Amino acid sequence: MQDTASAHLFFGSLNHPSANGAFHYTRSGKSYILTKDSAVAKAWRILLATQPIISEQWEALCASPSNPNTVTMIPDSDPYTRHGL
């Protein structure tokens, strides 16, 4: 699923702090990370629709002529700031 791949590309890890728990669910009081492609894709689309900063950064990443696989989060900074954007 393209949306699932996009979420992984953008965050690197679905457990990344910048995702703000969007890819987590709770069952019996315990937190888990989504693993089903359809659930990850749905959470990604919701993030893009409800989080303008993430949506803008994703659009910029998609429009960037550089290799998107080299884009990484800047540690110890604003969680929405990305290299080259």
PDB file of N, CA and C in Angstrom:
ATOM      1  N   MET A   1       0.822  -1.180   0.000  1.00  0.00           N
ATOM      2  CA  MET A   1       0.000   0.000   0.000  1.00  0.00           C
ATOM      3  C   MET A   1       0.868   1.246   0.000  1.00  0.00           C
ATOM      4  N   GLN A   2       0.614   2.137  -0.909  1.00  0.00           N
ATOM      5  CA  GLN A   2       1.422   3.347  -1.037  1.00  0.00           C
ATOM      6  C   GLN A   2       1.348   4.220   0.217  1.00  0.00           C
ATOM      7  N   ASP A   3       0.180   4.362   0.803  1.00  0.00           N
ATOM      8  CA  ASP A   3       0.052   5.205   1.995  1.00  0.00           C
ATOM      9  C   ASP A   3       0.867   4.652   3.164  1.00  0.00           C
ATOM     10  N   THR A   4       0.911   3.337   3.288  1.00  0.00           N
ATOM     11  CA  THR A   4       1.694   2.713   4.351  1.00  0.00           C
ATOM     12  C   THR A   4       3.180   2.993   4.133  1.00  0.00           C
ATOM     13  N   ALA A   5       3.637   2.825   2.911  1.00  0.00           N
ATOM     14  CA  ALA A   5       5.039   3.099   2.585  1.00  0.00           C
ATOM     15  C   ALA A   5       5.364   4.567   2.831  1.00  0.00           C
ATOM     16  N   SER A   6       4.445   5.448   2.505  1.00  0.00           N
ATOM     17  CA  SER A   6       4.652   6.878   2.713  1.00  0.00           C
ATOM     18  C   SER A   6       4.812   7.199   4.196  1.00  0.00           C
ATOM     19  N   ALA A   7       3.986   6.602   5.033  1.00  0.00           N
ATOM     20  CA  ALA A   7       4.081   6.830   6.481  1.00  0.00           C
ATOM     21  C   ALA A   7       5.432   6.364   7.006  1.00  0.00           C
ATOM     22  N   HIS A   8       5.869   5.200   6.554  1.00  0.00           N
ATOM     23  CA  HIS A   8       7.173   4.678   6.991  1.00  0.00           C
ATOM     24  C   HIS A   8       8.309   5.566   6.489  1.00  0.00           C
ATOM     25  N   LEU A   9       8.204   6.036   5.268  1.00  0.00           N
ATOM     26  CA  LEU A   9       9.236   6.914   4.709  1.00  0.00           C
ATOM     27  C   LEU A   9       9.306   8.227   5.490  1.00  0.00           C
ATOM     28  N   PHE A  10       8.158   8.815   5.770  1.00  0.00           N
ATOM     29  CA  PHE A  10       8.116  10.110   6.443  1.00  0.00           C
ATOM     30  C   PHE A  10       8.649  10.029   7.868  1.00  0.00           C
ATOM     31  N   PHE A  11       8.190   9.051   8.629  1.00  0.00           N
ATOM     32  CA  PHE A  11       8.553   8.977  10.043  1.00  0.00           C
ATOM     33  C   PHE A  11       9.752   8.078  10.328  1.00  0.00           C
ATOM     34  N   GLY A  12      10.046   7.156   9.422  1.00  0.00           N
ATOM     35  CA  GLY A  12      11.106   6.189   9.690  1.00  0.00           C
ATOM     36  C   GLY A  12      10.577   5.075  10.578  1.00  0.00           C
ATOM     37  N   SER A  13      10.040   5.435  11.699  1.00  0.00           N
ATOM     38  CA  SER A  13       9.419   4.501  12.630  1.00  0.00           C
ATOM     39  C   SER A  13       8.029   5.021  12.968  1.00  0.00           C
ATOM     40  N   LEU A  14       7.052   4.153  12.950  1.00  0.00           N
ATOM     41  CA  LEU A  14       5.692   4.569  13.289  1.00  0.00           C
ATOM     42  C   LEU A  14       5.578   4.939  14.765  1.00  0.00           C
ATOM     43  N   ASN A  15       6.603   4.629  15.520  1.00  0.00           N
ATOM     44  CA  ASN A  15       6.651   4.975  16.937  1.00  0.00           C
ATOM     45  C   ASN A  15       7.361   6.316  17.157  1.00  0.00           C
ATOM     46  N   HIS A  16       7.704   7.009  16.077  1.00  0.00           N
ATOM     47  CA  HIS A  16       8.434   8.275  16.179  1.00  0.00           C
ATOM     48  C   HIS A  16       7.601   9.294  16.958  1.00  0.00           C
ATOM     49  N   PRO A  17       8.227  10.074  17.830  1.00  0.00           N
ATOM     50  CA  PRO A  17       7.487  11.060  18.634  1.00  0.00           C
ATOM     51  C   PRO A  17       6.691  12.065  17.795  1.00  0.00           C
ATOM     52  N   SER A  18       7.178  12.400  16.600  1.00  0.00           N
ATOM     53  CA  SER A  18       6.467  13.364  15.755  1.00  0.00           C
ATOM     54  C   SER A  18       5.122  12.843  15.268  1.00  0.00           C
ATOM     55  N   ALA A  19       4.940  11.530  15.319  1.00  0.00           N
ATOM     56  CA  ALA A  19       3.669  10.948  14.899  1.00  0.00           C
ATOM     57  C   ALA A  19       2.588  11.156  15.962  1.00  0.00           C
ATOM     58  N   ASN A  20       3.003  11.600  17.141  1.00  0.00           N
ATOM     59  CA  ASN A  20       2.068  11.894  18.240  1.00  0.00           C
ATOM     60  C   ASN A  20       1.103  10.749  18.538  1.00  0.00           C
ATOM     61  N   GLY A  21       1.590   9.534  18.429  1.00  0.00           N
ATOM     62  CA  GLY A  21       0.757   8.377  18.773  1.00  0.00           C
ATOM     63  C   GLY A  21      -0.286   8.009  17.739  1.00  0.00           C
ATOM     64  N   ALA A  22      -0.225   8.598  16.558  1.00  0.00           N
ATOM     65  CA  ALA A  22      -1.238   8.341  15.529  1.00  0.00           C
ATOM     66  C   ALA A  22      -1.266   6.890  15.077  1.00  0.00           C
ATOM     67  N   PHE A  23      -0.161   6.187  15.249  1.00  0.00           N
ATOM     68  CA  PHE A  23      -0.088   4.795  14.798  1.00  0.00           C
ATOM     69  C   PHE A  23      -0.139   3.813  15.960  1.00  0.00           C
ATOM     70  N   HIS A  24      -0.677   4.272  17.086  1.00  0.00           N
ATOM     71  CA  HIS A  24      -0.837   3.429  18.272  1.00  0.00           C
ATOM     72  C   HIS A  24      -2.310   3.118  18.491  1.00  0.00           C
ATOM     73  N   TYR A  25      -2.549   2.005  19.136  1.00  0.00           N
ATOM     74  CA  TYR A  25      -3.891   1.699  19.611  1.00  0.00           C
ATOM     75  C   TYR A  25      -3.746   1.041  20.977  1.00  0.00           C
ATOM     76  N   THR A  26      -4.812   1.054  21.735  1.00  0.00           N
ATOM     77  CA  THR A  26      -4.797   0.479  23.079  1.00  0.00           C
ATOM     78  C   THR A  26      -5.779  -0.669  23.157  1.00  0.00           C
ATOM     79  N   ARG A  27      -5.309  -1.755  23.731  1.00  0.00           N
ATOM     80  CA  ARG A  27      -6.167  -2.921  23.955  1.00  0.00           C
ATOM     81  C   ARG A  27      -5.865  -3.440  25.351  1.00  0.00           C
ATOM     82  N   SER A  28      -6.885  -3.605  26.138  1.00  0.00           N
ATOM     83  CA  SER A  28      -6.758  -4.079  27.521  1.00  0.00           C
ATOM     84  C   SER A  28      -5.751  -3.249  28.307  1.00  0.00           C
ATOM     85  N   GLY A  29      -5.780  -1.929  28.071  1.00  0.00           N
ATOM     86  CA  GLY A  29      -4.923  -1.026  28.810  1.00  0.00           C
ATOM     87  C   GLY A  29      -3.467  -1.012  28.362  1.00  0.00           C
ATOM     88  N   LYS A  30      -3.138  -1.747  27.307  1.00  0.00           N
ATOM     89  CA  LYS A  30      -1.773  -1.815  26.807  1.00  0.00           C
ATOM     90  C   LYS A  30      -1.694  -1.176  25.426  1.00  0.00           C
ATOM     91  N   SER A  31      -0.638  -0.391  25.185  1.00  0.00           N
ATOM     92  CA  SER A  31      -0.469   0.323  23.921  1.00  0.00           C
ATOM     93  C   SER A  31       0.325  -0.516  22.923  1.00  0.00           C
ATOM     94  N   TYR A  32      -0.139  -0.519  21.677  1.00  0.00           N
ATOM     95  CA  TYR A  32       0.515  -1.252  20.591  1.00  0.00           C
ATOM     96  C   TYR A  32       0.680  -0.340  19.385  1.00  0.00           C
ATOM     97  N   ILE A  33       1.635  -0.671  18.524  1.00  0.00           N
ATOM     98  CA  ILE A  33       1.819   0.046  17.266  1.00  0.00           C
ATOM     99  C   ILE A  33       1.057  -0.709  16.180  1.00  0.00           C
ATOM    100  N   LEU A  34       0.369   0.043  15.321  1.00  0.00           N
ATOM    101  CA  LEU A  34      -0.370  -0.569  14.223  1.00  0.00           C
ATOM    102  C   LEU A  34       0.570  -1.376  13.337  1.00  0.00           C
ATOM    103  N   THR A  35       0.103  -2.529  12.868  1.00  0.00           N
ATOM    104  CA  THR A  35       0.912  -3.353  11.976  1.00  0.00           C
ATOM    105  C   THR A  35       0.194  -3.662  10.663  1.00  0.00           C
ATOM    106  N   LYS A  36      -1.122  -3.617  10.672  1.00  0.00           N
ATOM    107  CA  LYS A  36      -1.869  -3.905   9.445  1.00  0.00           C
ATOM    108  C   LYS A  36      -1.736  -2.729   8.487  1.00  0.00           C
ATOM    109  N   ASP A  37      -1.390  -3.041   7.227  1.00  0.00           N
ATOM    110  CA  ASP A  37      -1.214  -1.989   6.226  1.00  0.00           C
ATOM    111  C   ASP A  37      -2.436  -1.092   6.109  1.00  0.00           C
ATOM    112  N   SER A  38      -3.610  -1.682   6.133  1.00  0.00           N
ATOM    113  CA  SER A  38      -4.822  -0.876   5.974  1.00  0.00           C
ATOM    114  C   SER A  38      -5.003   0.101   7.137  1.00  0.00           C
ATOM    115  N   ALA A  39      -4.659  -0.318   8.348  1.00  0.00           N
ATOM    116  CA  ALA A  39      -4.787   0.546   9.523  1.00  0.00           C
ATOM    117  C   ALA A  39      -3.734   1.663   9.491  1.00  0.00           C
ATOM    118  N   VAL A  40      -2.504   1.337   9.089  1.00  0.00           N
ATOM    119  CA  VAL A  40      -1.446   2.341   8.984  1.00  0.00           C
ATOM    120  C   VAL A  40      -1.814   3.359   7.911  1.00  0.00           C
ATOM    121  N   ALA A  41      -2.301   2.881   6.774  1.00  0.00           N
ATOM    122  CA  ALA A  41      -2.686   3.772   5.674  1.00  0.00           C
ATOM    123  C   ALA A  41      -3.806   4.717   6.105  1.00  0.00           C
ATOM    124  N   LYS A  42      -4.778   4.194   6.821  1.00  0.00           N
ATOM    125  CA  LYS A  42      -5.889   5.033   7.287  1.00  0.00           C
ATOM    126  C   LYS A  42      -5.385   6.097   8.263  1.00  0.00           C
ATOM    127  N   ALA A  43      -4.510   5.689   9.190  1.00  0.00           N
ATOM    128  CA  ALA A  43      -3.956   6.649  10.156  1.00  0.00           C
ATOM    129  C   ALA A  43      -3.126   7.717   9.440  1.00  0.00           C
ATOM    130  N   TRP A  44      -2.387   7.330   8.406  1.00  0.00           N
ATOM    131  CA  TRP A  44      -1.589   8.283   7.632  1.00  0.00           C
ATOM    132  C   TRP A  44      -2.480   9.303   6.939  1.00  0.00           C
ATOM    133  N   ARG A  45      -3.545   8.831   6.312  1.00  0.00           N
ATOM    134  CA  ARG A  45      -4.464   9.747   5.628  1.00  0.00           C
ATOM    135  C   ARG A  45      -5.128  10.704   6.615  1.00  0.00           C
ATOM    136  N   ILE A  46      -5.466  10.213   7.799  1.00  0.00           N
ATOM    137  CA  ILE A  46      -6.054  11.067   8.834  1.00  0.00           C
ATOM    138  C   ILE A  46      -5.036  12.125   9.276  1.00  0.00           C
ATOM    139  N   LEU A  47      -3.781  11.714   9.466  1.00  0.00           N
ATOM    140  CA  LEU A  47      -2.741  12.674   9.836  1.00  0.00           C
ATOM    141  C   LEU A  47      -2.605  13.768   8.785  1.00  0.00           C
ATOM    142  N   LEU A  48      -2.568  13.381   7.518  1.00  0.00           N
ATOM    143  CA  LEU A  48      -2.433  14.370   6.450  1.00  0.00           C
ATOM    144  C   LEU A  48      -3.625  15.320   6.406  1.00  0.00           C
ATOM    145  N   ALA A  49      -4.800  14.812   6.742  1.00  0.00           N
ATOM    146  CA  ALA A  49      -6.012  15.631   6.702  1.00  0.00           C
ATOM    147  C   ALA A  49      -6.163  16.539   7.921  1.00  0.00           C
ATOM    148  N   THR A  50      -5.564  16.147   9.043  1.00  0.00           N
ATOM    149  CA  THR A  50      -5.805  16.879  10.283  1.00  0.00           C
ATOM    150  C   THR A  50      -4.584  17.618  10.837  1.00  0.00           C
ATOM    151  N   GLN A  51      -3.417  17.341  10.298  1.00  0.00           N
ATOM    152  CA  GLN A  51      -2.187  17.964  10.788  1.00  0.00           C
ATOM    153  C   GLN A  51      -1.517  18.744   9.661  1.00  0.00           C
ATOM    154  N   PRO A  52      -1.831  20.033   9.543  1.00  0.00           N
ATOM    155  CA  PRO A  52      -1.310  20.824   8.421  1.00  0.00           C
ATOM    156  C   PRO A  52       0.216  20.851   8.335  1.00  0.00           C
ATOM    157  N   ILE A  53       0.903  20.848   9.454  1.00  0.00           N
ATOM    158  CA  ILE A  53       2.367  20.887   9.416  1.00  0.00           C
ATOM    159  C   ILE A  53       2.910  19.617   8.771  1.00  0.00           C
ATOM    160  N   ILE A  54       2.391  18.472   9.179  1.00  0.00           N
ATOM    161  CA  ILE A  54       2.833  17.206   8.590  1.00  0.00           C
ATOM    162  C   ILE A  54       2.469  17.160   7.114  1.00  0.00           C
ATOM    163  N   SER A  55       1.275  17.606   6.789  1.00  0.00           N
ATOM    164  CA  SER A  55       0.832  17.614   5.394  1.00  0.00           C
ATOM    165  C   SER A  55       1.741  18.498   4.530  1.00  0.00           C
ATOM    166  N   GLU A  56       2.079  19.675   5.021  1.00  0.00           N
ATOM    167  CA  GLU A  56       2.951  20.583   4.280  1.00  0.00           C
ATOM    168  C   GLU A  56       4.343  19.992   4.107  1.00  0.00           C
ATOM    169  N   GLN A  57       4.851  19.376   5.154  1.00  0.00           N
ATOM    170  CA  GLN A  57       6.175  18.773   5.054  1.00  0.00           C
ATOM    171  C   GLN A  57       6.170  17.585   4.095  1.00  0.00           C
ATOM    172  N   TRP A  58       5.086  16.824   4.095  1.00  0.00           N
ATOM    173  CA  TRP A  58       4.984  15.700   3.171  1.00  0.00           C
ATOM    174  C   TRP A  58       4.944  16.207   1.734  1.00  0.00           C
ATOM    175  N   GLU A  59       4.171  17.249   1.479  1.00  0.00           N
ATOM    176  CA  GLU A  59       4.101  17.826   0.133  1.00  0.00           C
ATOM    177  C   GLU A  59       5.476  18.332  -0.305  1.00  0.00           C
ATOM    178  N   ALA A  60       6.190  18.990   0.607  1.00  0.00           N
ATOM    179  CA  ALA A  60       7.525  19.493   0.284  1.00  0.00           C
ATOM    180  C   ALA A  60       8.490  18.345  -0.002  1.00  0.00           C
ATOM    181  N   LEU A  61       8.382  17.294   0.776  1.00  0.00           N
ATOM    182  CA  LEU A  61       9.233  16.128   0.564  1.00  0.00           C
ATOM    183  C   LEU A  61       8.949  15.493  -0.798  1.00  0.00           C
ATOM    184  N   CYS A  62       7.694  15.388  -1.144  1.00  0.00           N
ATOM    185  CA  CYS A  62       7.308  14.805  -2.431  1.00  0.00           C
ATOM    186  C   CYS A  62       7.789  15.669  -3.596  1.00  0.00           C
ATOM    187  N   ALA A  63       7.813  16.979  -3.408  1.00  0.00           N
ATOM    188  CA  ALA A  63       8.219  17.900  -4.467  1.00  0.00           C
ATOM    189  C   ALA A  63       9.736  18.063  -4.547  1.00  0.00           C
ATOM    190  N   SER A  64      10.452  17.610  -3.540  1.00  0.00           N
ATOM    191  CA  SER A  64      11.895  17.783  -3.481  1.00  0.00           C
ATOM    192  C   SER A  64      12.593  16.948  -4.550  1.00  0.00           C
ATOM    193  N   PRO A  65      13.558  17.557  -5.242  1.00  0.00           N
ATOM    194  CA  PRO A  65      14.299  16.797  -6.248  1.00  0.00           C
ATOM    195  C   PRO A  65      15.317  15.848  -5.626  1.00  0.00           C
ATOM    196  N   SER A  66      15.592  16.004  -4.337  1.00  0.00           N
ATOM    197  CA  SER A  66      16.558  15.127  -3.672  1.00  0.00           C
ATOM    198  C   SER A  66      15.935  13.773  -3.381  1.00  0.00           C
ATOM    199  N   ASN A  67      16.773  12.826  -3.060  1.00  0.00           N
ATOM    200  CA  ASN A  67      16.320  11.483  -2.730  1.00  0.00           C
ATOM    201  C   ASN A  67      15.569  11.522  -1.406  1.00  0.00           C
ATOM    202  N   PRO A  68      14.281  11.203  -1.368  1.00  0.00           N
ATOM    203  CA  PRO A  68      13.513  11.290  -0.122  1.00  0.00           C
ATOM    204  C   PRO A  68      13.982  10.307   0.938  1.00  0.00           C
ATOM    205  N   ASN A  69      14.700   9.270   0.558  1.00  0.00           N
ATOM    206  CA  ASN A  69      15.172   8.310   1.551  1.00  0.00           C
ATOM    207  C   ASN A  69      16.276   8.870   2.423  1.00  0.00           C
ATOM    208  N   THR A  70      16.843  10.013   2.042  1.00  0.00           N
ATOM    209  CA  THR A  70      17.914  10.602   2.844  1.00  0.00           C
ATOM    210  C   THR A  70      17.391  11.650   3.818  1.00  0.00           C
ATOM    211  N   VAL A  71      16.116  11.944   3.786  1.00  0.00           N
ATOM    212  CA  VAL A  71      15.532  12.933   4.685  1.00  0.00           C
ATOM    213  C   VAL A  71      15.348  12.293   6.053  1.00  0.00           C
ATOM    214  N   THR A  72      15.900  12.920   7.093  1.00  0.00           N
ATOM    215  CA  THR A  72      15.783  12.397   8.449  1.00  0.00           C
ATOM    216  C   THR A  72      15.377  13.509   9.390  1.00  0.00           C
ATOM    217  N   MET A  73      14.873  13.124  10.536  1.00  0.00           N
ATOM    218  CA  MET A  73      14.469  14.099  11.535  1.00  0.00           C
ATOM    219  C   MET A  73      15.709  14.698  12.192  1.00  0.00           C
ATOM    220  N   ILE A  74      15.626  15.962  12.553  1.00  0.00           N
ATOM    221  CA  ILE A  74      16.694  16.622  13.283  1.00  0.00           C
ATOM    222  C   ILE A  74      16.497  16.303  14.763  1.00  0.00           C
ATOM    223  N   PRO A  75      17.479  15.660  15.401  1.00  0.00           N
ATOM    224  CA  PRO A  75      17.300  15.305  16.818  1.00  0.00           C
ATOM    225  C   PRO A  75      17.278  16.542  17.711  1.00  0.00           C
ATOM    226  N   ASP A  76      16.582  16.433  18.823  1.00  0.00           N
ATOM    227  CA  ASP A  76      16.523  17.477  19.845  1.00  0.00           C
ATOM    228  C   ASP A  76      16.085  18.828  19.297  1.00  0.00           C
ATOM    229  N   SER A  77      15.122  18.834  18.407  1.00  0.00           N
ATOM    230  CA  SER A  77      14.604  20.088  17.879  1.00  0.00           C
ATOM    231  C   SER A  77      13.102  19.953  17.715  1.00  0.00           C
ATOM    232  N   ASP A  78      12.516  20.958  17.117  1.00  0.00           N
ATOM    233  CA  ASP A  78      11.089  20.915  16.835  1.00  0.00           C
ATOM    234  C   ASP A  78      10.782  19.612  16.099  1.00  0.00           C
ATOM    235  N   PRO A  79       9.860  18.794  16.589  1.00  0.00           N
ATOM    236  CA  PRO A  79       9.601  17.494  15.958  1.00  0.00           C
ATOM    237  C   PRO A  79       9.058  17.606  14.548  1.00  0.00           C
ATOM    238  N   TYR A  80       8.657  18.775  14.113  1.00  0.00           N
ATOM    239  CA  TYR A  80       8.118  18.904  12.766  1.00  0.00           C
ATOM    240  C   TYR A  80       9.136  19.483  11.792  1.00  0.00           C
ATOM    241  N   THR A  81      10.347  19.761  12.257  1.00  0.00           N
ATOM    242  CA  THR A  81      11.387  20.320  11.393  1.00  0.00           C
ATOM    243  C   THR A  81      12.147  19.173  10.736  1.00  0.00           C
ATOM    244  N   ARG A  82      12.328  19.262   9.426  1.00  0.00           N
ATOM    245  CA  ARG A  82      13.047  18.212   8.707  1.00  0.00           C
ATOM    246  C   ARG A  82      14.187  18.838   7.921  1.00  0.00           C
ATOM    247  N   HIS A  83      15.253  18.066   7.708  1.00  0.00           N
ATOM    248  CA  HIS A  83      16.383  18.514   6.888  1.00  0.00           C
ATOM    249  C   HIS A  83      15.899  18.928   5.507  1.00  0.00           C
ATOM    250  N   GLY A  84      16.378  20.032   5.032  1.00  0.00           N
ATOM    251  CA  GLY A  84      16.135  20.445   3.662  1.00  0.00           C
ATOM    252  C   GLY A  84      14.751  20.994   3.405  1.00  0.00           C
ATOM    253  N   LEU A  85      13.920  21.097   4.425  1.00  0.00           N
ATOM    254  CA  LEU A  85      12.549  21.595   4.210  1.00  0.00           C
ATOM    255  C   LEU A  85      12.361  22.878   4.970  1.00  0.00           C
TER     256      LEU A  85
END
